[in-house]
Amino acid sequence: MLMHDERKALLELIAAKSFRLGDFTLASGKKSDYYIDCRITTLDAEGGRLSGLILADLIRTYAPEAEGVGGLTMGADPLVSNTASATAWWHLSHPQSPLVHGFLVRKQEKTHGTGRRVEGFVKENAPVVIVDDVCTTGGSTVTAIEAAKAAGMNVVAVMCLVDRQQGGRETIEAAAPGAKFVNVFTAEDVRAIKLSQAKSA
């Protein structure tokens, strides 16, 4: 696992584009003096490239057996697409490296069409990685874990782009015993860079 330059560049992008100070109510209902909207970064062309490269590298390091990568719509959507694409680009120059296919978990089952909860890659007993952009209490990540399990897949790792370190990791580890939990950054990492950027502006 290398990507030192890529990690630094992505951290600076998240701080510049996605981190805001103020009074916010989070999806969990908790109050916070800051908000991180990672989608602004993960949907950015360069942010998307970097997030995909880094997560694909983490999958090769911590879950090399993974066949799929997925998460709960819509925070995880760009991460899933970016990561799956990054594994395909890597595969071109490293043919022995496996492709990791994407899947998305709906918040609720469809009431029309196929009625599927999981869209994209679904394979019985396949080892998969769940990704999320921001982990606070872990609720949305656990929803994705449970849906992947219900679809017959085996969650071997959970990766969070930014961990707010507010109990999410413990909740996630309880929902996926034995799965590796990996965060790319903590919220404090992002805050520190944001404050540094503000001072130098």
Coordinates of C-alpha atoms in Angstrom, one line a residue:
M1 CA 0.0 0.0 0.0
L2 CA 1.7 3.2 -1.2
M3 CA -0.3 6.1 -2.7
H4 CA 1.3 8.7 -0.4
D5 CA 1.1 11.5 -2.9
E6 CA -2.5 10.5 -4.0
R7 CA -3.7 10.4 -0.4
K8 CA -2.2 13.8 0.3
A9 CA -3.8 15.2 -2.8
L10 CA -7.2 13.7 -2.0
L11 CA -7.1 14.9 1.6
E12 CA -6.4 18.4 0.4
L13 CA -9.3 18.2 -2.1
I14 CA -11.8 16.9 0.6
A15 CA -10.7 19.7 2.9
A16 CA -11.1 22.4 0.2
K17 CA -14.3 21.1 -1.4
S18 CA -16.2 19.1 1.1
F19 CA -15.5 20.4 4.6
R20 CA -17.7 23.2 6.1
L21 CA -17.8 24.7 9.6
G22 CA -21.1 25.8 11.1
D23 CA -24.2 24.3 12.8
F24 CA -25.4 21.2 11.2
T25 CA -27.8 18.3 11.8
L26 CA -26.4 15.0 10.5
A27 CA -28.3 12.1 9.0
S28 CA -28.0 10.4 12.3
G29 CA -29.8 13.2 14.0
K30 CA -26.7 14.3 15.9
K31 CA -25.7 18.0 15.9
S32 CA -22.2 18.9 14.7
D33 CA -20.1 22.1 14.3
Y34 CA -18.9 20.8 10.9
Y35 CA -20.2 19.0 7.9
I36 CA -18.4 16.9 5.3
D37 CA -20.1 16.3 2.0
C38 CA -17.7 13.9 0.3
R39 CA -19.9 13.7 -2.8
I40 CA -18.6 17.1 -4.0
T41 CA -15.1 15.6 -4.0
T42 CA -15.9 12.0 -5.2
L43 CA -17.9 13.4 -8.1
D44 CA -15.1 15.8 -9.1
A45 CA -13.0 14.5 -11.9
E46 CA -9.8 14.5 -10.0
G47 CA -11.4 13.6 -6.7
G48 CA -13.0 10.6 -8.4
R49 CA -9.8 9.4 -9.9
L50 CA -7.9 9.7 -6.6
S51 CA -10.7 8.1 -4.5
G52 CA -10.9 5.2 -6.9
L53 CA -7.2 4.6 -7.0
I54 CA -6.8 4.7 -3.3
L55 CA -9.8 2.4 -2.5
A56 CA -8.7 0.0 -5.2
D57 CA -5.2 -0.1 -3.6
L58 CA -6.7 -0.7 -0.2
I59 CA -8.8 -3.5 -1.5
R60 CA -5.7 -5.2 -3.0
T61 CA -4.0 -4.8 0.4
Y62 CA -6.7 -5.7 2.8
A63 CA -9.2 -7.8 0.8
P64 CA -7.4 -9.2 -2.3
E65 CA -10.0 -11.9 -2.5
A66 CA -12.8 -9.4 -3.1
E67 CA -15.0 -9.8 -6.2
G68 CA -17.3 -6.9 -5.5
V69 CA -17.5 -3.5 -4.0
G70 CA -20.7 -1.8 -3.0
G71 CA -22.5 0.6 -0.7
L72 CA -25.7 2.4 0.2
T73 CA -27.0 4.9 -2.3
M74 CA -26.2 7.7 -2.8
G75 CA -23.2 8.6 -0.7
A76 CA -21.4 5.4 -1.8
D77 CA -22.4 5.6 -5.5
P78 CA -19.4 7.5 -6.9
L79 CA -17.0 5.6 -4.7
V80 CA -18.3 2.3 -6.0
S81 CA -18.1 3.4 -9.6
N82 CA -14.7 5.0 -9.1
T83 CA -13.2 2.0 -7.4
A84 CA -14.5 -0.6 -9.8
S85 CA -13.2 1.4 -12.7
A86 CA -9.8 1.8 -11.0
T87 CA -9.5 -2.0 -10.7
A88 CA -10.2 -2.3 -14.4
W89 CA -7.5 0.3 -15.3
W90 CA -5.0 -1.5 -12.9
H91 CA -5.9 -4.8 -14.5
L92 CA -4.7 -3.6 -17.9
S93 CA -1.1 -3.3 -16.8
H94 CA -1.4 -6.1 -14.1
P95 CA -3.5 -8.9 -15.7
Q96 CA -3.1 -11.1 -12.7
S97 CA -4.9 -8.5 -10.6
P98 CA -8.7 -9.3 -10.4
L99 CA -11.5 -7.1 -11.5
V100 CA -13.7 -5.9 -8.7
H101 CA -17.3 -5.3 -9.8
G102 CA -19.7 -2.7 -8.3
F103 CA -23.1 -2.9 -6.7
L104 CA -25.4 -0.4 -5.2
V105 CA -27.8 -0.9 -2.3
R106 CA -31.2 0.9 -2.3
K107 CA -32.4 2.3 0.9
Q108 CA -35.7 0.4 0.3
E109 CA -36.7 -2.4 -2.0
K110 CA -38.3 -1.4 -5.2
T111 CA -42.0 -1.9 -5.4
H112 CA -41.9 -2.3 -9.2
G113 CA -39.8 -4.1 -11.8
T114 CA -37.5 -6.7 -10.3
G115 CA -38.0 -5.4 -6.8
R116 CA -34.3 -5.9 -6.1
R117 CA -32.6 -4.2 -3.2
V118 CA -29.1 -4.7 -4.6
E119 CA -28.3 -3.5 -8.2
G120 CA -25.3 -4.6 -10.1
F121 CA -22.9 -7.3 -9.1
V122 CA -24.7 -10.1 -7.1
K123 CA -23.1 -13.5 -6.6
E124 CA -23.8 -16.2 -4.1
N125 CA -21.0 -16.4 -1.5
A126 CA -18.8 -13.8 -3.3
P127 CA -16.4 -11.9 -1.0
V128 CA -17.2 -8.2 -1.2
V129 CA -16.1 -4.9 0.3
I130 CA -18.6 -2.3 1.5
V131 CA -17.6 1.4 1.1
D132 CA -19.0 4.6 2.5
D133 CA -18.0 8.2 2.1
V134 CA -18.5 9.4 5.7
C135 CA -19.0 7.1 8.7
T136 CA -20.6 8.7 11.8
T137 CA -22.8 6.2 13.7
G138 CA -22.4 3.5 11.0
G139 CA -26.1 3.2 10.4
S140 CA -26.0 3.6 6.6
T141 CA -23.0 1.3 6.3
V142 CA -24.7 -1.4 8.4
T143 CA -27.7 -1.1 6.1
A144 CA -25.5 -1.9 3.1
I145 CA -23.8 -4.8 5.0
E146 CA -27.1 -6.4 5.9
A147 CA -28.4 -6.0 2.3
A148 CA -25.2 -7.6 0.9
K149 CA -25.5 -10.5 3.3
A150 CA -29.2 -10.9 2.5
A151 CA -28.2 -11.2 -1.2
G152 CA -25.9 -14.1 -0.2
M153 CA -22.6 -12.3 -0.3
N154 CA -19.8 -12.4 2.2
V155 CA -18.6 -9.0 3.6
V156 CA -14.8 -9.3 4.1
A157 CA -14.0 -5.6 4.6
V158 CA -15.5 -2.2 5.2
M159 CA -13.8 0.9 4.0
C160 CA -14.8 4.5 4.9
L161 CA -13.4 7.5 3.1
V162 CA -13.7 9.7 6.2
D163 CA -14.3 8.3 9.7
R164 CA -15.9 10.9 12.1
Q165 CA -14.8 8.5 15.0
Q166 CA -18.2 8.8 16.7
G167 CA -18.9 5.1 17.3
G168 CA -19.4 4.0 13.7
R169 CA -16.5 1.7 13.6
E170 CA -17.7 -0.3 16.6
T171 CA -21.2 -0.6 15.2
I172 CA -19.9 -1.7 11.8
E173 CA -17.6 -4.3 13.3
A174 CA -20.5 -5.7 15.3
A175 CA -22.5 -6.0 12.1
A176 CA -19.7 -7.7 10.2
P177 CA -17.7 -9.8 12.6
G178 CA -14.3 -10.7 11.1
A179 CA -14.5 -8.1 8.4
K180 CA -11.6 -5.7 8.3
F181 CA -12.4 -2.0 8.9
V182 CA -10.3 0.5 7.1
N183 CA -10.6 4.3 7.1
V184 CA -8.7 6.4 4.6
F185 CA -8.9 9.6 6.7
T186 CA -10.4 10.8 10.0
A187 CA -12.5 13.9 10.3
E188 CA -9.7 15.4 12.4
D189 CA -7.3 14.8 9.5
V190 CA -9.6 16.8 7.2
R191 CA -10.2 19.6 9.8
A192 CA -6.5 20.1 10.3
I193 CA -5.9 20.5 6.6
K194 CA -8.9 22.8 6.3
L195 CA -7.6 25.1 9.1
S196 CA -4.1 25.1 7.4
Q197 CA -5.7 26.1 4.1
A198 CA -7.6 28.9 5.8
K199 CA -4.4 30.3 7.4
S200 CA -2.5 30.3 4.1
A201 CA -5.4 31.8 2.1

